[in-house]
Amino acid sequence: MKRTVITPRTLRGFADVMPSAGRRRRQLLEVLEEVYTSFGFEPIQTPAVEYAEILKGKGGTESDKQMFEFEDKGGRRVALRFDLTVPLARFVAQHESELTFPFRAYNIGYVWRGDRPQRGRYREFLQSDADIIGVSGITADAEILTIIATALGRMDIGPFTIRLNNRKILNGVLTRLELQDRVPPVLRALDKVDKIGPAAVADELAGAGVTAAAAQDLLALIGSVQASNEATLSHVGASVKGSAEGETGVAEVREVIELVSAALGAPAPIRFDPSIVRGLDYYTGMVFEAVHDEAPGAGSISGGGRYDDLASVYTTSRLPGVGVSIGVSRILSVLDGLGRLSDLPRDRTLVVLTQDLGSDRPELMRLAAAIRGAGPFDVELYPAAVKHATQMKYGDARGARFLLTLDADGTMSVKDMESGERASAAPAGVPALLSKLAGGA
RNA sequence: GUGGGCGUAGCUCAGCUGGUUAGAGCGCCAGGUUGUGGUCCUGGAUGUCGGGGGUUCGAAUCCCCUCGCUCACCCCA
C-alpha cells in the first residue's frame, strides 16, 4: 500500500532560507544592528498585521493594489504591512507622548507585497529600516546616508552606488512650468528615461498634456548626469534658475554630499542623479536608492528619503521624518546571483565529537561544554553512536576543523581536518590543545 | 494586471525533422578501507518525461487546455 503524501511546496513568491543564505543573512543583520546602534538608534518593532485603514492610502494606489488584505475572524479589515515606514508613522503618532524627539529608531522585519515575483523580488521579504523623526534639517538626511554607506561597506558585499536626488528640484521646475497638477504622471514618465529613451519619454509627456517646450526642459534637466557630482550640480543648478524651491533642492543635494563625505572621511559613494524619482508618494525632499555596481539590473538594494507629512494622517502634530530601507532579502539575492552567497568563512572553529556505543557520554558532554567555554569554538556532539567513518564524513561535510574521538584508554584523539594530522591528549588538556592548534594555523 | 520563454532522475541538463527497454554529469547508497574524512576504483537505486485531453499504427517529441516556474512591463527592497 502506498502512502500518499502532500507535495511539499511554498507559495509563489515565498521562499525558504537555506543554511548558506541563513549564515549570510545573520552576518548582514549583525552589521546592521551594530551600525544602527553606533549611530544611537533604538530597536523597535511593529506588528506584521495592522488595521487596513492604517496602512492603505499612504504609499500610493500601486501599494494599495499590492497589499495583502483580508478579514479577521472578528470581521475587521486587516492587512499585512507593505513596508516599515507607514507603520512607523503610526507608531510615532500613537506613542508621541512617550518618545524623546528627535526620535531615532530602527526596525527589522518582513513585509509583504502581492506583485509578480522575479529574481530578487519576493512577496515576503526582509527589510531593515532606520528613521529619524521630528526634525526637517538636512543634518538628519546626511546621517541617514552615512548609515547606509557605512552599513553596506561593512557588509562586505562589493562596490555599490547611492543615487541621490531631491524632490524639490523637480517640484520646483514643474511649478515653474505650471505642471504642478500633473506631478505623478510626469514623474512616472521621467523615471523611464533609462529604459525607453528620451524620445519615448517625450511622447509620454505629450500624452500627459505637457507642451513640447516644457518636455525639452524636463529632459534636459534629468539628462544632465555628468562625470562628477559638481558638474551635474552646476548643470542642474542652471536649469532650476528662477525657482526658489528648485534652487533649495540643488543646494541641499550639494550640502548633503559634503556632510556625508566629511562623516566618512572619504568621498561619499553617492552620485547625484536628477532622474531618480521613486514611486512612493510620501517623499518630499531627498530621495535615493542604492544599487550594487556589479548587479545594477537586480534593482535597488536600499532606498529611502525624506517625508515631511507622513504622520499627519494620524496626528495633528508635525512629525517630519527621514529614513532608509535596506533590502536584506534583495542583497542576499544579489549575492546569490554573483555566486558569492556561501563564500562567507565560518567565524568560529567548528569541532565535532564522535561517539560509539561504549563511550563515556557524561565525559563527552562535559568536554563539549569545556571547549565551548575555552574560546571561539562551536562544538557539536554527533548525536548517535553510528559507524565511525560516517561520523568522520559528517564532520568533513559540515566543514569541521577538528574531529574528536575518545579512545578506549580514556585519552582523546584529535584529528585536524585541515592538515590531516592527529594528536592526542588527556580530556582535561583538550581545550588548550585546540586553542593552540587553531591559533597556530 | 499585460506580454514572452520554459517544465525530462534529488540537482544541472541532453534527447535531431514523432519510431523499439528514456540518457549523461553531479549528488545519493553500498563495497574496496569492520574506530579516523576529503582523492581514487567498483557496483547500485531513482523517472506518473508537470497534469488532462486530442492527432497518430506509434507521442518526452505535434495540437489544445490547465497548473507551475521564469523573464519583461508596472512597481520597487
Coordinates of C-alpha atoms (C1' of nucleotides) in Angstrom, one line a residue:
Chain A
M1 CA 0.0 0.0 0.0
K2 CA 1.4 3.3 -1.0
R3 CA 1.0 6.2 1.5
T4 CA 0.0 9.4 -0.2
V5 CA 1.9 12.5 0.8
I6 CA 1.2 16.1 0.5
T7 CA 3.6 17.7 -2.1
P8 CA 6.0 19.9 -0.1
R9 CA 5.9 23.4 -1.7
T10 CA 5.9 27.0 -0.8
L11 CA 3.6 29.7 -2.1
R12 CA 4.6 31.7 -5.1
G13 CA 6.9 34.5 -4.0
F14 CA 7.5 33.0 -0.6
A15 CA 10.9 31.5 -0.2
D16 CA 12.7 29.3 2.3
V17 CA 16.1 30.4 3.6
M18 CA 18.7 27.7 3.3
P19 CA 21.6 27.4 5.7
S20 CA 24.2 29.0 3.3
A21 CA 21.9 32.0 2.9
G22 CA 21.0 31.9 6.5
R23 CA 24.5 32.4 7.7
R24 CA 25.0 35.3 5.3
R25 CA 21.7 36.8 6.5
R26 CA 22.8 36.6 10.1
Q27 CA 26.1 38.4 9.2
L28 CA 24.2 41.2 7.4
L29 CA 21.8 41.6 10.3
E30 CA 24.7 41.7 12.8
V31 CA 26.4 44.5 10.8
L32 CA 23.1 46.4 10.6
E33 CA 22.3 46.3 14.3
E34 CA 25.9 47.2 15.1
V35 CA 25.9 50.2 12.8
Y36 CA 22.4 51.5 13.7
T37 CA 23.3 51.2 17.4
S38 CA 26.6 53.0 16.9
F39 CA 24.6 55.9 15.5
G40 CA 22.3 56.0 18.5
F41 CA 19.3 54.3 17.0
E42 CA 17.0 52.3 19.3
P43 CA 15.4 48.9 18.2
I44 CA 11.7 49.0 17.9
Q45 CA 9.2 46.6 16.4
T46 CA 5.7 47.0 15.0
P47 CA 3.2 44.2 14.2
A48 CA 3.1 42.4 10.9
V49 CA -0.7 42.9 10.7
E50 CA -2.4 46.2 11.1
Y51 CA -5.9 47.6 10.6
A52 CA -6.2 48.1 6.8
E53 CA -7.3 51.7 7.2
I54 CA -3.9 52.4 8.9
L55 CA -1.9 51.0 6.0
K56 CA -4.0 51.9 3.0
G57 CA -3.8 55.1 1.0
K58 CA -0.4 56.1 2.3
G59 CA 2.1 54.9 -0.3
G60 CA 0.0 55.5 -3.4
T61 CA -2.5 53.5 -5.4
E62 CA 0.0 50.9 -6.5
S63 CA 0.9 50.0 -3.0
D64 CA -2.8 49.5 -2.1
K65 CA -3.2 47.2 -5.1
Q66 CA -0.3 45.0 -3.9
M67 CA -1.3 44.9 -0.3
F68 CA -2.4 41.6 1.2
E69 CA -5.7 42.5 2.8
F70 CA -8.3 40.2 4.4
E71 CA -10.9 40.0 7.2
D72 CA -10.0 38.5 10.6
K73 CA -12.4 36.3 12.5
G74 CA -13.9 39.2 14.2
G75 CA -14.9 40.8 10.9
R76 CA -12.1 43.5 11.0
R77 CA -10.5 44.6 7.8
V78 CA -6.8 44.0 8.3
A79 CA -3.7 43.9 6.1
L80 CA -0.1 42.7 6.2
R81 CA 2.3 45.6 6.3
F82 CA 3.6 46.7 2.9
D83 CA 6.6 48.5 4.2
L84 CA 8.0 49.5 7.6
T85 CA 7.7 53.3 7.1
V86 CA 3.9 53.7 7.3
P87 CA 3.7 51.5 10.4
L88 CA 6.5 53.7 11.9
A89 CA 4.4 56.8 11.3
R90 CA 1.5 55.2 13.1
F91 CA 3.8 54.1 15.9
V92 CA 5.3 57.6 16.4
A93 CA 1.9 59.3 16.3
Q94 CA 0.4 56.7 18.8
H95 CA 3.3 56.9 21.2
E96 CA 4.3 60.5 20.7
S97 CA 4.0 61.4 24.4
E98 CA 6.3 58.6 25.5
L99 CA 9.1 59.3 23.0
T100 CA 12.0 61.7 23.0
F101 CA 12.4 63.7 19.9
P102 CA 14.3 63.8 17.6
F103 CA 13.4 60.1 17.7
R104 CA 15.8 57.7 16.0
A105 CA 14.7 54.1 15.7
Y106 CA 15.4 51.0 13.6
N107 CA 13.1 48.1 12.8
I108 CA 14.0 44.9 11.1
G109 CA 11.2 42.7 9.8
Y110 CA 9.3 41.1 7.0
V111 CA 7.0 43.0 4.7
W112 CA 4.5 41.6 2.1
R113 CA 3.7 42.8 -1.4
G114 CA 1.4 41.0 -3.8
D115 CA 3.3 41.7 -7.0
R116 CA 4.7 39.2 -9.5
P117 CA 7.8 37.6 -8.2
Q118 CA 11.1 37.9 -10.2
R119 CA 14.7 37.4 -9.4
G120 CA 15.3 39.2 -6.1
R121 CA 11.7 40.2 -5.9
Y122 CA 9.5 38.3 -3.4
R123 CA 6.1 38.6 -1.9
E124 CA 7.6 38.2 1.5
F125 CA 11.0 39.8 2.1
L126 CA 13.2 41.1 4.9
Q127 CA 13.7 44.7 5.2
S128 CA 15.6 46.9 7.6
D129 CA 14.6 50.5 8.2
A130 CA 16.2 53.3 10.2
D131 CA 14.5 56.6 10.6
I132 CA 14.9 59.9 12.3
I133 CA 11.6 61.5 13.2
G134 CA 10.9 65.0 14.4
V135 CA 13.4 67.3 12.5
S136 CA 13.5 68.5 9.0
G137 CA 17.1 69.7 8.7
I138 CA 19.4 68.1 6.3
T139 CA 21.8 67.0 9.0
A140 CA 19.5 64.1 9.6
D141 CA 19.4 63.4 5.9
A142 CA 23.2 63.2 5.8
E143 CA 23.3 60.9 8.8
I144 CA 20.9 58.5 7.2
L145 CA 23.0 58.4 4.1
T146 CA 26.1 57.9 6.2
I147 CA 24.5 55.0 7.9
I148 CA 23.8 53.3 4.6
A149 CA 27.2 53.9 3.2
T150 CA 28.7 52.5 6.4
A151 CA 26.5 49.5 6.7
L152 CA 26.8 48.5 3.1
G153 CA 30.5 48.9 3.3
R154 CA 30.9 46.8 6.3
M155 CA 28.7 44.0 4.9
D156 CA 31.5 43.3 2.5
I157 CA 29.2 42.7 -0.4
G158 CA 31.2 44.6 -3.1
P159 CA 31.0 48.0 -4.6
F160 CA 27.8 50.0 -4.6
T161 CA 26.5 53.4 -5.5
I162 CA 23.9 55.6 -3.9
R163 CA 21.9 57.5 -6.5
L164 CA 20.7 60.7 -4.9
N165 CA 18.1 63.3 -5.8
N166 CA 15.8 65.8 -4.2
R167 CA 12.1 66.1 -5.0
K168 CA 12.3 69.8 -4.5
I169 CA 14.3 70.1 -7.7
L170 CA 11.7 68.6 -9.9
N171 CA 8.8 70.1 -8.0
G172 CA 10.4 73.5 -8.4
V173 CA 10.8 73.1 -12.1
L174 CA 7.3 71.6 -12.6
T175 CA 5.8 74.5 -10.7
R176 CA 7.7 77.0 -12.9
L177 CA 6.4 75.1 -15.9
E178 CA 2.9 75.2 -14.4
L179 CA 2.7 71.4 -14.3
Q180 CA 2.2 71.1 -10.5
D181 CA -1.2 69.5 -11.1
R182 CA 0.3 66.7 -13.2
V183 CA 3.3 65.8 -11.0
P184 CA 2.7 62.0 -10.7
P185 CA 2.3 61.2 -14.4
V186 CA 5.2 63.4 -15.3
L187 CA 7.5 61.9 -12.7
R188 CA 6.5 58.4 -13.9
A189 CA 7.4 59.3 -17.4
L190 CA 10.7 60.8 -16.5
D191 CA 11.6 57.8 -14.4
K192 CA 11.6 55.7 -17.5
V193 CA 14.2 57.6 -19.4
D194 CA 16.9 55.0 -18.8
K195 CA 14.7 52.2 -20.1
I196 CA 12.8 53.7 -23.0
G197 CA 14.9 56.7 -24.0
P198 CA 14.3 60.5 -24.2
A199 CA 12.1 60.3 -27.4
A200 CA 9.7 57.9 -25.9
V201 CA 9.6 59.9 -22.7
A202 CA 8.8 63.0 -24.7
D203 CA 5.9 61.1 -26.3
E204 CA 4.6 60.1 -23.0
L205 CA 4.9 63.6 -21.6
A206 CA 2.9 64.9 -24.6
G207 CA 0.2 62.3 -23.7
A208 CA 0.2 63.8 -20.2
G209 CA -0.5 67.2 -21.6
V210 CA 3.0 68.6 -21.4
T211 CA 4.0 71.1 -24.2
A212 CA 6.9 70.2 -26.3
A213 CA 9.0 73.1 -25.0
A214 CA 8.3 72.1 -21.4
A215 CA 9.2 68.5 -22.2
Q216 CA 12.5 69.6 -23.6
D217 CA 13.2 71.5 -20.4
L218 CA 12.5 68.4 -18.3
L219 CA 14.5 66.1 -20.4
A220 CA 17.4 68.5 -20.3
L221 CA 17.2 68.5 -16.5
I222 CA 17.1 64.8 -16.0
G223 CA 19.5 64.0 -18.8
S224 CA 22.2 66.0 -17.2
V225 CA 24.1 63.4 -15.2
Q226 CA 27.8 64.4 -15.7
A227 CA 31.1 62.8 -14.8
S228 CA 31.2 64.5 -11.4
N229 CA 28.6 65.5 -8.9
E230 CA 29.9 69.0 -9.1
A231 CA 29.4 69.2 -12.8
T232 CA 25.9 67.8 -12.6
L233 CA 25.1 70.2 -9.8
S234 CA 26.1 73.2 -11.8
H235 CA 24.3 71.9 -14.8
V236 CA 21.0 71.3 -12.9
G237 CA 21.6 74.5 -11.0
A238 CA 21.3 76.4 -14.2
S239 CA 18.0 74.7 -15.2
V240 CA 16.3 75.5 -11.9
K241 CA 17.2 79.2 -12.0
G242 CA 14.1 81.2 -11.2
S243 CA 12.6 78.5 -9.0
A244 CA 13.2 79.1 -5.3
E245 CA 12.2 75.5 -4.4
G246 CA 14.4 74.1 -7.2
E247 CA 17.4 76.1 -6.0
T248 CA 16.8 74.9 -2.5
G249 CA 16.8 71.3 -3.7
V250 CA 20.1 71.7 -5.5
A251 CA 21.7 73.4 -2.5
E252 CA 20.5 70.6 -0.3
V253 CA 22.0 67.9 -2.5
R254 CA 25.3 69.7 -2.6
E255 CA 25.4 70.1 1.2
V256 CA 24.3 66.6 2.0
I257 CA 27.1 65.1 -0.2
E258 CA 29.6 67.3 1.6
L259 CA 28.4 66.2 5.0
V260 CA 28.4 62.5 4.2
S261 CA 31.9 62.8 2.8
A262 CA 33.0 64.5 6.0
A263 CA 31.5 61.7 8.1
L264 CA 33.1 59.0 6.0
G265 CA 36.5 60.8 5.8
A266 CA 36.4 60.0 2.1
P267 CA 34.4 60.9 -1.0
A268 CA 30.9 59.5 -0.5
P269 CA 29.8 56.7 -2.8
I270 CA 27.0 59.0 -3.9
R271 CA 26.0 60.0 -7.4
F272 CA 23.7 62.9 -7.9
D273 CA 21.1 61.8 -10.4
P274 CA 18.2 64.1 -11.2
S275 CA 16.3 61.3 -12.8
I276 CA 15.8 59.4 -9.5
V277 CA 12.2 59.8 -8.6
R278 CA 10.8 56.9 -6.7
G279 CA 7.2 56.0 -6.7
L280 CA 6.1 56.2 -3.1
D281 CA 4.0 59.3 -2.9
Y282 CA 5.0 60.4 0.5
Y283 CA 8.6 61.6 -0.2
T284 CA 9.0 65.4 -0.1
G285 CA 12.7 66.1 -0.2
M286 CA 15.8 64.0 -0.5
V287 CA 15.2 60.7 -2.3
F288 CA 17.8 58.0 -3.0
E289 CA 18.3 54.4 -3.9
A290 CA 21.4 52.2 -3.7
V291 CA 22.4 49.7 -6.4
H292 CA 25.2 47.1 -6.4
D293 CA 27.7 48.1 -9.0
E294 CA 28.2 44.5 -10.2
A295 CA 24.4 43.8 -10.5
P296 CA 22.8 47.1 -11.4
G297 CA 20.0 45.2 -13.2
A298 CA 19.0 43.5 -10.0
G299 CA 17.2 46.6 -8.7
S300 CA 17.9 48.7 -5.7
I301 CA 19.3 47.1 -2.5
S302 CA 18.3 50.1 -0.5
G303 CA 16.1 53.1 -0.9
G304 CA 14.5 55.9 1.1
G305 CA 14.2 59.6 1.5
R306 CA 12.6 62.4 3.4
Y307 CA 8.9 62.5 4.1
D308 CA 7.7 65.6 5.9
D309 CA 4.0 64.9 6.0
L310 CA 3.6 61.2 6.6
A311 CA 2.4 61.2 10.2
S312 CA -0.1 63.9 9.5
V313 CA -2.8 61.5 8.8
Y314 CA -2.6 60.1 12.3
T315 CA -1.8 63.2 14.3
T316 CA -2.1 66.9 14.2
S317 CA 1.5 67.3 15.5
R318 CA 4.1 68.0 12.9
L319 CA 6.4 65.0 12.6
P320 CA 8.7 65.2 9.7
G321 CA 11.0 62.3 9.1
V322 CA 13.8 60.8 7.0
G323 CA 14.6 57.2 6.7
V324 CA 16.2 54.4 4.8
S325 CA 15.1 50.9 4.0
I326 CA 17.7 48.3 3.3
G327 CA 16.6 45.2 1.4
V328 CA 18.2 42.3 3.2
S329 CA 16.4 39.7 1.0
R330 CA 17.4 41.6 -2.1
I331 CA 21.0 41.8 -1.0
L332 CA 21.1 38.1 -0.4
S333 CA 19.6 37.5 -3.9
V334 CA 22.2 39.8 -5.5
L335 CA 25.0 37.9 -3.7
D336 CA 23.5 34.6 -4.8
G337 CA 23.4 35.9 -8.4
L338 CA 27.0 36.8 -8.2
G339 CA 27.9 33.3 -6.8
R340 CA 29.0 34.8 -3.5
L341 CA 26.3 33.7 -1.2
S342 CA 28.2 30.9 0.5
D343 CA 31.8 32.3 0.4
L344 CA 31.4 33.5 3.9
P345 CA 34.0 31.8 6.1
R346 CA 32.9 30.3 9.4
D347 CA 33.6 33.0 12.1
R348 CA 34.4 30.3 14.7
T349 CA 36.0 27.0 14.6
L350 CA 33.7 24.0 14.4
V351 CA 34.5 21.0 16.5
V352 CA 32.7 17.6 16.2
L353 CA 32.9 15.0 18.9
T354 CA 32.2 11.4 17.8
Q355 CA 30.8 8.7 20.0
D356 CA 30.3 5.0 19.9
L357 CA 28.3 2.5 22.0
G358 CA 30.9 2.3 24.7
S359 CA 31.6 6.0 25.0
D360 CA 31.6 7.7 28.4
R361 CA 28.8 10.1 27.4
P362 CA 28.8 12.3 30.5
E363 CA 32.5 12.8 29.9
L364 CA 31.8 13.8 26.3
M365 CA 29.1 16.3 27.4
R366 CA 31.5 17.8 29.9
L367 CA 34.2 18.1 27.4
A368 CA 32.0 19.7 24.8
A369 CA 31.0 22.4 27.3
A370 CA 34.6 22.9 28.3
I371 CA 35.7 23.5 24.7
R372 CA 32.8 26.0 24.2
G373 CA 34.0 27.9 27.2
A374 CA 37.6 27.9 26.1
G375 CA 37.5 30.1 23.0
P376 CA 35.9 30.8 19.7
F377 CA 34.6 27.2 19.2
D378 CA 31.3 25.9 18.1
V379 CA 31.1 22.3 19.4
E380 CA 28.7 19.6 18.4
L381 CA 28.5 16.1 19.7
Y382 CA 27.5 13.6 17.0
P383 CA 24.1 12.6 18.3
A384 CA 24.2 8.9 17.6
A385 CA 26.6 6.0 18.0
V386 CA 26.9 5.2 14.3
K387 CA 29.8 3.9 12.4
H388 CA 32.9 6.0 13.0
A389 CA 33.6 6.6 9.3
T390 CA 30.1 8.0 8.9
Q391 CA 30.8 10.5 11.7
M392 CA 34.0 11.5 10.1
K393 CA 32.3 12.1 6.8
Y394 CA 29.7 14.1 8.6
G395 CA 32.3 16.3 10.2
D396 CA 34.0 16.8 6.9
A397 CA 30.7 17.7 5.1
R398 CA 30.0 20.2 7.9
G399 CA 33.3 21.9 7.5
A400 CA 34.5 21.0 11.0
R401 CA 38.1 21.8 11.7
F402 CA 38.6 19.2 14.4
L403 CA 37.2 15.7 14.9
L404 CA 37.5 14.4 18.4
T405 CA 37.3 10.7 19.4
L406 CA 37.5 9.4 22.9
D407 CA 39.8 6.3 22.9
A408 CA 39.1 3.2 25.0
D409 CA 42.0 4.1 27.3
G410 CA 40.4 7.4 28.2
T411 CA 42.7 9.7 26.1
M412 CA 41.2 11.9 23.5
S413 CA 42.4 11.8 19.9
V414 CA 42.2 15.0 17.9
K415 CA 42.1 15.0 14.2
D416 CA 42.9 18.3 12.4
M417 CA 40.8 18.1 9.3
E418 CA 42.8 20.8 7.6
S419 CA 46.3 19.3 8.0
G420 CA 45.2 15.7 8.3
E421 CA 47.4 15.3 11.3
R422 CA 46.3 13.6 14.5
A423 CA 47.3 14.4 18.1
S424 CA 46.1 13.2 21.5
A425 CA 45.7 14.5 24.9
A426 CA 44.0 13.8 28.2
P427 CA 40.4 15.2 28.1
A428 CA 41.3 18.0 30.5
G429 CA 44.1 19.2 28.2
V430 CA 41.9 19.2 25.0
P431 CA 40.6 22.8 25.2
A432 CA 44.1 24.1 25.5
L433 CA 45.4 21.8 22.7
L434 CA 42.6 23.0 20.3
S435 CA 43.3 26.7 21.1
K436 CA 46.9 26.1 20.3
L437 CA 46.2 24.2 17.1
A438 CA 43.6 26.8 15.9
G439 CA 45.8 29.7 16.8
G440 CA 49.0 28.3 15.4
A441 CA 47.4 27.7 12.0
Chain B
rG1 C1' -2.9 43.1 -14.2
rU2 C1' -0.5 42.7 -19.6
rG3 C1' 3.0 40.1 -22.8
rG4 C1' 7.3 36.4 -24.0
rG5 C1' 10.2 31.7 -22.6
rC6 C1' 10.5 27.1 -20.1
rG7 C1' 8.6 22.4 -17.4
rU8 C1' 12.7 15.1 -18.7
rA9 C1' 16.2 11.3 -12.1
rG10 C1' 17.4 14.8 -5.7
rC11 C1' 20.4 18.9 -8.8
rU12 C1' 22.2 20.8 -13.8
rC13 C1' 20.7 19.3 -18.3
rA14 C1' 20.9 16.0 -23.4
rG15 C1' 17.2 13.6 -26.1
rC16 C1' 17.8 15.8 -34.5
rU17 C1' 12.6 16.8 -38.5
rG18 C1' 7.3 11.6 -33.7
rG19 C1' 9.9 5.2 -34.2
rU20 C1' 11.7 -0.3 -30.3
rU21 C1' 13.7 -1.4 -22.8
rA22 C1' 14.4 7.4 -21.8
rG23 C1' 20.2 9.1 -21.1
rA24 C1' 24.8 11.9 -19.1
rG25 C1' 27.4 14.5 -15.3
rC26 C1' 27.0 15.7 -10.3
rG27 C1' 24.7 14.0 -5.8
rC28 C1' 23.0 9.8 -3.0
rC29 C1' 23.6 4.5 -1.2
rA30 C1' 26.9 0.1 -0.8
rG31 C1' 31.7 -2.1 -1.1
rG32 C1' 37.2 -1.7 -1.6
rU33 C1' 39.0 0.6 3.6
rU34 C1' 34.9 -3.9 10.4
rG35 C1' 37.4 3.4 15.2
rU36 C1' 39.7 8.0 11.5
rG37 C1' 37.2 12.4 6.3
rG38 C1' 38.4 14.5 1.6
rU39 C1' 41.1 11.6 -3.6
rC40 C1' 40.5 7.1 -6.3
rC41 C1' 38.2 2.4 -8.0
rU42 C1' 33.9 -1.0 -8.4
rG43 C1' 28.8 -1.7 -8.1
rG44 C1' 23.7 0.1 -7.2
rA45 C1' 18.9 2.7 -6.7
rU46 C1' 15.7 6.6 -8.6
rG47 C1' 11.6 9.0 -13.5
rU48 C1' 3.1 9.3 -13.3
rC49 C1' 9.1 12.8 -19.4
rG50 C1' 4.3 19.0 -14.7
rG51 C1' -1.2 17.4 -15.2
rG52 C1' -5.5 16.4 -18.5
rG53 C1' -7.4 15.8 -23.4
rG54 C1' -6.5 15.2 -28.7
rU55 C1' -3.9 13.7 -33.5
rU56 C1' -1.3 9.0 -34.9
rC57 C1' -0.1 2.2 -36.1
rG58 C1' 3.2 4.7 -32.5
rA59 C1' 3.9 11.0 -28.5
rA60 C1' 9.1 13.2 -23.9
rU61 C1' 8.8 14.9 -29.2
rC62 C1' 2.9 17.6 -32.8
rC63 C1' -2.0 20.4 -31.3
rC64 C1' -5.4 22.3 -27.4
rC65 C1' -6.5 23.2 -22.3
rU66 C1' -4.6 23.6 -17.4
rC67 C1' -1.1 24.1 -13.4
rG68 C1' 3.8 25.6 -12.1
rC69 C1' 8.3 28.2 -12.8
rU70 C1' 10.8 32.2 -15.2
rC71 C1' 11.8 36.9 -17.8
rA72 C1' 10.0 41.8 -19.4
rC73 C1' 6.3 45.7 -18.5
rC74 C1' 4.4 48.0 -14.0
rC75 C1' 6.3 49.0 -9.3
rC76 C1' 10.0 48.5 -6.0
rA77 C1' 13.7 46.1 -1.4

